[in-house]
Tab-separated table of C-alpha atoms and ligand atoms in Angstrom:
chain	number	residue	atom	x	y	z
A	1	MET	CA	0.062	-0.167	-0.256
A	2	THR	CA	1.169	3.784	-0.690
A	3	ARG	CA	1.425	6.195	1.947
A	4	ILE	CA	0.152	9.259	1.197
A	5	GLY	CA	-0.085	12.166	3.546
A	6	PHE	CA	-2.364	15.466	3.168
A	7	VAL	CA	-1.358	19.199	4.198
A	8	GLY	CA	-4.980	21.025	3.480
A	9	ALA	CA	-8.313	19.261	4.714
A	10	GLY	CA	-10.494	21.331	2.277
A	11	ALA	CA	-12.809	20.478	-0.450
A	12	VAL	CA	-10.286	19.607	-2.672
A	13	ALA	CA	-8.457	17.431	-0.397
A	14	ARG	CA	-11.505	15.229	0.219
A	15	ARG	CA	-12.448	15.153	-3.892
A	16	HIS	CA	-8.554	13.467	-3.912
A	17	ALA	CA	-8.810	11.541	-0.833
A	18	ASP	CA	-12.299	10.158	-2.198
A	19	THR	CA	-10.344	9.264	-5.587
A	20	LEU	CA	-7.020	7.628	-3.763
A	21	ARG	CA	-9.831	5.423	-1.810
A	22	ARG	CA	-10.974	4.015	-4.578
A	23	LEU	CA	-8.085	3.307	-6.310
A	24	GLY	CA	-7.189	0.397	-3.589
A	25	ASP	CA	-3.886	0.429	-2.944
A	26	VAL	CA	-3.191	3.731	-1.260
A	27	ASP	CA	-3.590	4.455	2.319
A	28	ILE	CA	-4.082	7.726	3.497
A	29	VAL	CA	-2.074	7.759	6.574
A	30	GLY	CA	-1.512	11.385	7.517
A	31	VAL	CA	-3.190	14.756	7.516
A	32	THR	CA	-2.584	18.461	8.412
A	33	ASP	CA	-4.553	21.541	8.825
A	34	PRO	CA	-4.678	24.898	10.893
A	35	ASP	CA	-8.297	23.987	10.743
A	36	GLU	CA	-8.456	21.516	13.494
A	37	SER	CA	-11.826	20.606	13.619
A	38	ARG	CA	-11.067	19.841	9.871
A	39	ALA	CA	-7.993	18.024	10.000
A	40	ARG	CA	-10.209	15.898	12.860
A	41	ALA	CA	-12.562	15.306	10.840
A	42	PHE	CA	-10.535	14.021	7.761
A	43	GLY	CA	-8.533	11.971	9.736
A	44	ARG	CA	-11.630	10.516	10.891
A	45	ALA	CA	-13.104	10.053	8.060
A	46	CYS	CA	-9.766	8.086	5.903
A	47	GLY	CA	-8.643	7.023	9.353
A	48	ALA	CA	-5.579	9.167	9.113
A	49	ARG	CA	-3.298	10.924	11.896
A	50	VAL	CA	-3.697	14.275	12.897
A	51	HIS	CA	-0.466	16.274	12.409
A	52	ALA	CA	0.618	19.535	14.233
A	53	GLY	CA	2.179	20.667	10.464
A	54	HIS	CA	3.730	19.878	7.644
A	55	ALA	CA	7.427	19.121	8.410
A	56	GLY	CA	6.265	16.392	11.112
A	57	LEU	CA	4.157	14.620	8.438
A	58	ALA	CA	6.742	15.180	5.266
A	59	ALA	CA	8.790	13.475	8.029
A	60	SER	CA	6.278	10.932	9.098
A	61	GLY	CA	7.227	7.842	6.476
A	62	VAL	CA	5.048	9.082	4.290
A	63	ASP	CA	5.728	8.033	0.541
A	64	ALA	CA	4.030	10.870	-1.173
A	65	LEU	CA	2.222	13.972	-0.256
A	66	TYR	CA	-0.906	15.659	-1.472
A	67	ILE	CA	-0.802	19.458	-0.579
A	68	CYS	CA	-4.015	21.335	-1.231
A	69	VAL	CA	-3.482	24.597	0.619
A	70	PRO	CA	-4.822	27.652	-0.826
A	71	PRO	CA	-2.673	29.694	-3.345
A	72	TYR	CA	-1.433	32.082	-0.067
A	73	ALA	CA	-0.032	29.130	1.887
A	74	HIS	CA	2.056	27.526	-0.701
A	75	GLY	CA	5.901	26.923	0.010
A	76	PRO	CA	6.374	25.892	3.246
A	77	ALA	CA	4.706	22.316	2.696
A	78	GLU	CA	6.745	22.215	-0.473
A	79	PHE	CA	10.019	22.670	0.944
A	80	ALA	CA	9.234	20.548	3.543
A	81	ALA	CA	8.440	17.792	0.661
A	82	VAL	CA	11.828	18.042	-1.044
A	83	GLU	CA	13.466	18.196	2.334
A	84	ALA	CA	12.467	14.652	3.399
A	85	GLY	CA	12.720	13.465	-0.121
A	86	VAL	CA	9.482	13.246	-0.660
A	87	PRO	CA	7.254	13.327	-3.925
A	88	PHE	CA	4.048	15.375	-3.761
A	89	PHE	CA	0.878	16.018	-5.973
A	90	VAL	CA	0.340	19.942	-5.729
A	91	GLU	CA	-2.975	21.677	-6.554
A	92	LYS	CA	-3.385	24.928	-9.186
A	93	PRO	CA	-2.364	27.569	-8.459
A	94	LEU	CA	1.245	27.004	-7.447
A	95	ALA	CA	1.024	29.942	-5.755
A	96	THR	CA	-0.210	33.616	-5.705
A	97	ASP	CA	2.752	34.514	-7.020
A	98	LEU	CA	5.499	33.562	-9.716
A	99	ARG	CA	8.719	33.533	-7.705
A	100	THR	CA	6.980	31.615	-4.704
A	101	ALA	CA	6.700	28.715	-7.601
A	102	GLU	CA	10.034	29.376	-9.638
A	103	GLU	CA	11.708	28.808	-5.904
A	104	ILE	CA	9.809	25.583	-5.326
A	105	ALA	CA	10.409	24.590	-9.066
A	106	GLU	CA	14.015	24.800	-8.055
A	107	ARG	CA	14.297	22.700	-5.321
A	108	VAL	CA	12.211	20.182	-7.262
A	109	ALA	CA	14.431	20.174	-10.093
A	110	GLU	CA	17.490	19.838	-7.822
A	111	ALA	CA	16.119	17.016	-5.765
A	112	GLY	CA	14.883	14.931	-8.832
A	113	LEU	CA	11.432	14.679	-7.276
A	114	ALA	CA	8.314	13.421	-8.386
A	115	THR	CA	5.210	15.666	-8.711
A	116	ALA	CA	2.179	16.425	-9.900
A	117	THR	CA	-0.367	19.091	-10.553
A	118	GLY	CA	-3.718	19.666	-10.467
A	119	TYR	CA	-4.151	20.290	-14.128
A	120	HIS	CA	-6.901	17.264	-14.527
A	121	TRP	CA	-8.341	18.547	-18.040
A	122	ARG	CA	-5.081	17.155	-19.315
A	123	TYR	CA	-6.343	13.783	-18.969
A	124	LEU	CA	-10.231	14.100	-20.513
A	125	ASP	CA	-10.070	12.138	-23.466
A	126	THR	CA	-12.219	14.675	-25.946
A	127	VAL	CA	-8.556	16.477	-25.221
A	128	ARG	CA	-6.610	13.630	-26.897
A	129	VAL	CA	-9.233	13.538	-29.578
A	130	ALA	CA	-8.546	17.531	-29.619
A	131	ARG	CA	-5.041	17.158	-29.990
A	132	GLU	CA	-5.088	14.185	-32.763
A	133	LEU	CA	-7.522	16.491	-34.983
A	134	LEU	CA	-5.118	19.508	-34.876
A	135	ALA	CA	-2.390	17.526	-35.429
A	136	GLY	CA	-0.756	18.692	-38.642
A	137	ARG	CA	-3.020	21.994	-38.910
A	138	GLU	CA	-2.355	25.663	-38.158
A	139	ALA	CA	-4.301	26.629	-35.486
A	140	GLY	CA	-4.448	30.162	-35.679
A	141	LEU	CA	-6.983	31.032	-33.204
A	142	VAL	CA	-8.390	30.388	-29.694
A	143	HIS	CA	-10.895	31.652	-27.674
A	144	CYS	CA	-10.659	31.227	-23.839
A	145	TYR	CA	-13.322	31.861	-21.477
A	146	TRP	CA	-14.424	31.315	-17.717
A	147	LEU	CA	-17.753	32.807	-17.548
A	148	ASP	CA	-18.828	31.850	-13.322
A	149	ARG	CA	-19.691	33.200	-10.310
A	150	VAL	CA	-17.663	33.995	-7.720
A	151	ALA	CA	-15.870	30.719	-5.937
A	152	PRO	CA	-17.359	29.701	-2.659
A	153	PRO	CA	-13.921	29.463	-0.598
A	154	TRP	CA	-13.627	32.304	1.918
A	155	TRP	CA	-10.251	33.677	0.573
A	156	TRP	CA	-10.860	33.726	-3.187
A	157	VAL	CA	-12.268	36.925	-3.445
A	158	ASP	CA	-9.049	38.676	-2.527
A	159	ARG	CA	-6.510	38.748	-4.537
A	160	ALA	CA	-3.497	38.956	-2.353
A	161	LEU	CA	-4.706	35.261	-1.152
A	162	SER	CA	-5.890	33.550	-4.489
A	163	GLY	CA	-4.100	35.544	-6.733
A	164	GLY	CA	-7.497	36.608	-8.622
A	165	GLN	CA	-9.484	34.575	-11.067
A	166	VAL	CA	-7.251	34.240	-14.002
A	167	VAL	CA	-4.288	32.897	-11.861
A	168	GLU	CA	-6.620	30.776	-9.582
A	169	GLN	CA	-9.240	29.360	-12.262
A	170	ALA	CA	-8.974	30.415	-15.754
A	171	THR	CA	-5.621	28.782	-15.474
A	172	HIS	CA	-7.173	25.729	-16.081
A	173	VAL	CA	-8.225	27.110	-19.871
A	174	LEU	CA	-4.855	28.765	-20.069
A	175	ASP	CA	-3.206	25.029	-19.300
A	176	LEU	CA	-4.840	23.948	-21.839
A	177	ALA	CA	-4.253	26.681	-24.535
A	178	ARG	CA	-0.742	25.812	-24.328
A	179	LEU	CA	-1.049	22.225	-24.479
A	180	LEU	CA	-2.898	22.658	-27.833
A	181	LEU	CA	-1.234	25.920	-29.178
A	182	GLY	CA	2.253	26.089	-27.598
A	183	GLU	CA	3.726	28.630	-25.416
A	184	VAL	CA	2.929	32.369	-25.606
A	185	GLU	CA	5.013	34.747	-26.049
A	186	HIS	CA	3.044	38.227	-25.205
A	187	ALA	CA	-0.143	39.311	-23.169
A	188	TYR	CA	-1.574	41.885	-23.159
A	189	ALA	CA	-4.944	42.660	-20.268
A	190	ALA	CA	-7.265	44.546	-19.259
A	191	ALA	CA	-9.738	44.209	-16.184
A	192	VAL	CA	-12.548	45.938	-14.765
A	193	ARG	CA	-13.712	46.231	-10.905
A	194	HIS	CA	-16.641	47.623	-9.829
A	195	ALA	CA	-16.311	49.026	-5.970
A	196	GLY	CA	-20.137	48.648	-5.503
A	197	ASN	CA	-20.430	44.796	-7.089
A	198	ALA	CA	-22.992	42.307	-5.200
A	199	PHE	CA	-19.945	40.270	-3.934
A	200	ALA	CA	-17.646	43.154	-2.492
A	201	THR	CA	-14.679	41.292	-3.582
A	202	ARG	CA	-11.524	42.767	-4.225
A	203	ILE	CA	-10.688	40.897	-7.481
A	204	ASP	CA	-11.429	41.971	-10.665
A	205	ASP	CA	-14.778	41.455	-12.183
A	206	ALA	CA	-13.926	40.904	-15.225
A	207	THR	CA	-10.687	40.597	-17.669
A	208	VAL	CA	-9.421	40.364	-21.314
A	209	ALA	CA	-6.378	39.249	-22.488
A	210	THR	CA	-4.773	39.234	-26.359
A	211	LEU	CA	-2.417	36.749	-26.373
A	212	ARG	CA	0.839	36.324	-29.030
A	213	PHE	CA	1.588	32.583	-29.246
A	214	ALA	CA	5.336	31.653	-30.588
A	215	SER	CA	3.939	30.055	-33.367
A	216	GLY	CA	2.126	33.231	-34.975
A	217	ALA	CA	-1.313	32.134	-33.619
A	218	ILE	CA	-3.067	34.587	-31.748
A	219	GLY	CA	-5.681	34.111	-29.025
A	220	THR	CA	-8.117	36.427	-26.051
A	221	LEU	CA	-8.912	35.272	-22.658
A	222	ALA	CA	-11.989	36.400	-21.169
A	223	SER	CA	-12.987	35.979	-17.659
A	224	THR	CA	-15.481	36.998	-15.350
A	225	CYS	CA	-16.991	36.646	-11.669
A	226	LEU	CA	-20.280	38.768	-11.919
A	227	LEU	CA	-22.827	35.524	-12.629
A	228	PRO	CA	-25.077	34.249	-10.037
A	229	CYS	CA	-23.761	30.497	-11.489
A	230	LYS	CA	-21.034	28.814	-14.233
A	231	HIS	CA	-22.310	29.882	-17.390
A	232	ARG	CA	-19.511	28.749	-19.364
A	233	ALA	CA	-15.708	27.685	-19.075
A	234	GLY	CA	-13.788	26.513	-21.744
A	235	LEU	CA	-11.329	27.092	-25.039
A	236	GLN	CA	-12.369	27.768	-28.840
A	237	VAL	CA	-9.888	26.265	-31.453
A	238	PHE	CA	-9.614	27.330	-35.343
A	239	ALA	CA	-7.655	25.755	-37.260
A	240	ASP	CA	-7.361	25.210	-41.577
A	241	GLY	CA	-11.064	23.929	-41.685
A	242	LEU	CA	-11.809	22.719	-38.353
A	243	ALA	CA	-13.047	24.700	-35.091
A	244	LEU	CA	-12.947	22.868	-31.845
A	245	ASP	CA	-15.241	24.145	-28.741
A	246	ILE	CA	-13.434	22.123	-25.233
A	247	SER	CA	-15.412	22.086	-22.107
A	248	GLU	CA	-14.658	20.000	-19.178
A	249	SER	CA	-17.901	18.209	-20.118
A	250	GLU	CA	-17.830	17.984	-23.787
A	251	LEU	CA	-15.825	18.559	-27.256
A	252	VAL	CA	-17.750	19.772	-30.106
A	253	THR	CA	-16.421	19.335	-33.269
A	254	HIS	CA	-17.169	21.193	-36.494
A	255	ALA	CA	-15.271	20.106	-39.859
A	256	GLY	CA	-16.433	21.573	-43.020
A	257	GLU	CA	-20.523	20.734	-42.783
A	258	ASP	CA	-19.722	17.996	-39.804
A	259	LEU	CA	-20.729	19.017	-36.367
A	260	ARG	CA	-20.309	16.011	-33.927
A	261	HIS	CA	-20.909	16.132	-29.786
A	262	LEU	CA	-18.757	14.455	-27.830
A	263	PRO	CA	-19.171	13.796	-23.768
A	264	ALA	CA	-16.243	13.948	-21.788
A	265	ASP	CA	-15.861	12.456	-18.882
A	266	GLN	CA	-14.727	14.449	-15.461
A	267	GLN	CA	-14.659	12.020	-13.087
A	268	ALA	CA	-12.468	9.741	-15.576
A	269	ALA	CA	-9.878	12.302	-15.896
A	270	LYS	CA	-9.737	13.165	-12.431
A	271	THR	CA	-8.889	9.477	-11.468
A	272	ARG	CA	-6.331	9.440	-14.219
A	273	ALA	CA	-4.700	12.126	-13.010
A	274	ASP	CA	-4.378	10.271	-9.147
A	275	ARG	CA	-3.760	6.945	-10.602
A	276	ALA	CA	-0.645	8.426	-12.852
A	277	PHE	CA	1.124	10.041	-9.958
A	278	ILE	CA	0.282	7.024	-7.538
A	279	ASP	CA	2.112	5.109	-10.231
A	280	ALA	CA	5.248	7.850	-10.436
A	281	VAL	CA	5.338	6.905	-6.293
A	282	GLN	CA	5.549	3.388	-6.934
A	283	GLY	CA	7.881	3.496	-9.225
A	284	ARG	CA	6.090	2.611	-12.210
A	285	ALA	CA	5.740	3.763	-15.657
A	286	ALA	CA	3.479	6.833	-15.048
A	287	ASP	CA	1.251	9.163	-17.374
A	288	ILE	CA	2.053	12.341	-15.740
A	289	ARG	CA	0.965	15.568	-17.490
A	290	ALA	CA	1.550	18.189	-16.018
A	291	PRO	CA	4.709	17.884	-13.792
A	292	TYR	CA	5.723	20.818	-11.381
A	293	ALA	CA	7.863	22.526	-14.244
A	294	GLU	CA	5.162	22.355	-16.881
A	295	ALA	CA	2.448	23.808	-14.186
A	296	LEU	CA	5.054	26.496	-13.795
A	297	ARG	CA	5.025	28.040	-17.178
A	298	THR	CA	0.993	27.790	-17.130
A	299	HIS	CA	1.443	29.741	-14.101
A	300	ARG	CA	3.577	32.049	-15.629
A	301	LEU	CA	1.667	32.587	-18.054
A	302	GLY	CA	-1.412	33.411	-15.866
A	303	CYS	CA	0.691	35.892	-13.718
A	304	ALA	CA	2.100	37.870	-17.402
A	305	ILE	CA	-1.869	38.380	-17.863
A	306	ALA	CA	-1.889	39.830	-14.394
A	307	ALA	CA	0.906	41.913	-14.583
A	308	SER	CA	-0.136	43.518	-17.718
A	309	VAL	CA	-3.449	44.643	-16.053
A	310	ALA	CA	-1.532	45.811	-12.761
A	311	GLU	CA	0.943	47.319	-15.351
A	312	GLY	CA	-1.298	48.697	-18.199
A	313	ARG	CA	0.778	47.329	-20.785
A	314	PRO	CA	2.146	44.597	-22.475
A	315	VAL	CA	3.500	41.744	-20.641
A	316	THR	CA	6.862	39.273	-23.014
A	317	LEU	CA	7.125	36.197	-21.230
A	318	GLU	CA	10.689	35.698	-20.751
A	319	GLU	CA	12.232	32.666	-22.167
A	320	GLU	CA	13.064	29.532	-19.336
A	321	PRO	CA	16.617	30.225	-18.939
B	412	NAD	N1	-8.134	20.970	-10.514
B	412	NAD	C1	-9.497	21.572	-9.928
B	412	NAD	O1	-10.304	21.751	-10.505
B	412	NAD	C2	-9.288	21.913	-8.258
B	412	NAD	C3	-10.972	22.185	-7.867
B	412	NAD	C4	-10.786	22.584	-6.507
B	412	NAD	C5	-9.347	23.387	-5.675
B	412	NAD	N2	-8.660	23.329	-6.487
B	412	NAD	C6	-7.803	24.041	-5.951
B	412	NAD	O2	-7.357	23.835	-4.742
B	412	NAD	C7	-7.044	24.698	-3.935
B	412	NAD	C8	-7.574	24.521	-2.339
B	412	NAD	O3	-8.868	24.471	-2.517
B	412	NAD	P1	-10.119	24.249	-1.905
B	412	NAD	O4	-11.623	24.206	-2.516
B	412	NAD	O5	-9.490	22.882	-0.622
B	412	NAD	O6	-9.849	25.150	-0.626
B	412	NAD	P2	-10.138	25.311	1.037
B	412	NAD	O7	-10.125	26.505	1.401
B	412	NAD	O8	-12.294	24.284	1.366
B	412	NAD	O9	-9.498	24.244	1.508
B	412	NAD	C9	-8.249	24.452	2.044
B	412	NAD	C10	-7.489	24.237	3.498
B	412	NAD	O10	-6.188	24.305	3.641
B	412	NAD	C11	-5.780	24.452	5.105
B	412	NAD	N3	-4.945	25.372	5.013
B	412	NAD	C12	-4.414	26.743	4.617
B	412	NAD	N4	-3.088	26.680	4.769
B	412	NAD	C13	-2.594	25.793	5.315
B	412	NAD	C14	-1.240	25.215	5.618
B	412	NAD	N5	-0.558	26.124	5.628
B	412	NAD	N6	-0.965	23.965	5.962
B	412	NAD	C15	-2.345	23.219	5.733
B	412	NAD	N7	-3.717	23.254	5.452
B	412	NAD	C16	-3.641	24.948	5.386
B	412	NAD	C17	-7.358	25.410	5.092
B	412	NAD	O11	-7.697	25.118	6.949
B	412	NAD	C18	-8.611	24.512	4.626
B	412	NAD	O12	-8.885	23.525	5.123
B	412	NAD	C19	-6.923	25.837	-4.287
B	412	NAD	O13	-5.793	26.209	-4.806
B	412	NAD	C20	-8.107	25.427	-5.095
B	412	NAD	O14	-7.683	26.258	-6.471
B	412	NAD	C21	-8.467	22.564	-7.415
């Protein structure tokens, strides 16, 4: 049995724990969360020991950690995992800022640690179909969108704690845009914030960005959290003779007169993401599609869009050293 410890016992931790317990070869043995009642409830549900902090948990003999903390809390748990030589799965976004994630990436690379991240859209069967359809075609345009409500966690509405909607949430569709069209070189973005909006948020209510890809393709991102419920989240890709509309629940393909709807299985994608990480921890060939270094490239794009909004000018994404 593979022994897993959880840093963070909130909503997404509970989701991963449910999935891991269904895999059949995983024991959830430890948990830590500053919210002690949450930690205790999680511990009871999983039969896991409650630890006072991430350092004790990382050093307790676990085979791997799941780091499921809010964006503002990243850093210490990842460093403790590196220190203890323990592989980790970490939820997106990697941090609220770029510097923290870059430091973690450096330490992970030095240690040669196995990592995986919560970009589970990459595991949708429909994304595989989209990649096959795009192979050998020139994709010229992508529209990314995340048009939703304010997310429930208390920290989400404060940019200093969540990073804002683009960094925190639209990162999933930016990640797929990178997967399908390659790296973005330039981003130019603007945002609007109504001081008197119904939710009294300290994040932007809506953001638009234009993107220029290294391939020459162009793209847009539109996000808003002004709605009472999720309207839609996904991306539309336009290539030679082909339009694709990709969401977490469906792929629509439109080639010539041929219009098709393919349902997507979100739960299967989430399970595959967890299975791949456990395979890596067990030393087997593992289908990890977004290790930390890859997720960092997506985080860099989200942060570039946020920086463009803050500075009111186009931002060039630095090439990796
Ligand atoms: N991949 C996905 O689809 C997906 C879905 C939901 C959430 N998430 C991500 O997961 C992260 C957590 O989201 P959530 O909905 O579980 O939030 P949450 O607020 O429900 O849970 C976070 C938990 O982390 C705990 N915590 C805070 N600081 C900590 C620390 N230093 N050490 C240990 N625990 C700490 C909090 O007390 C809380 O219990 C967010 O970044 C979110 O974007 C990803």
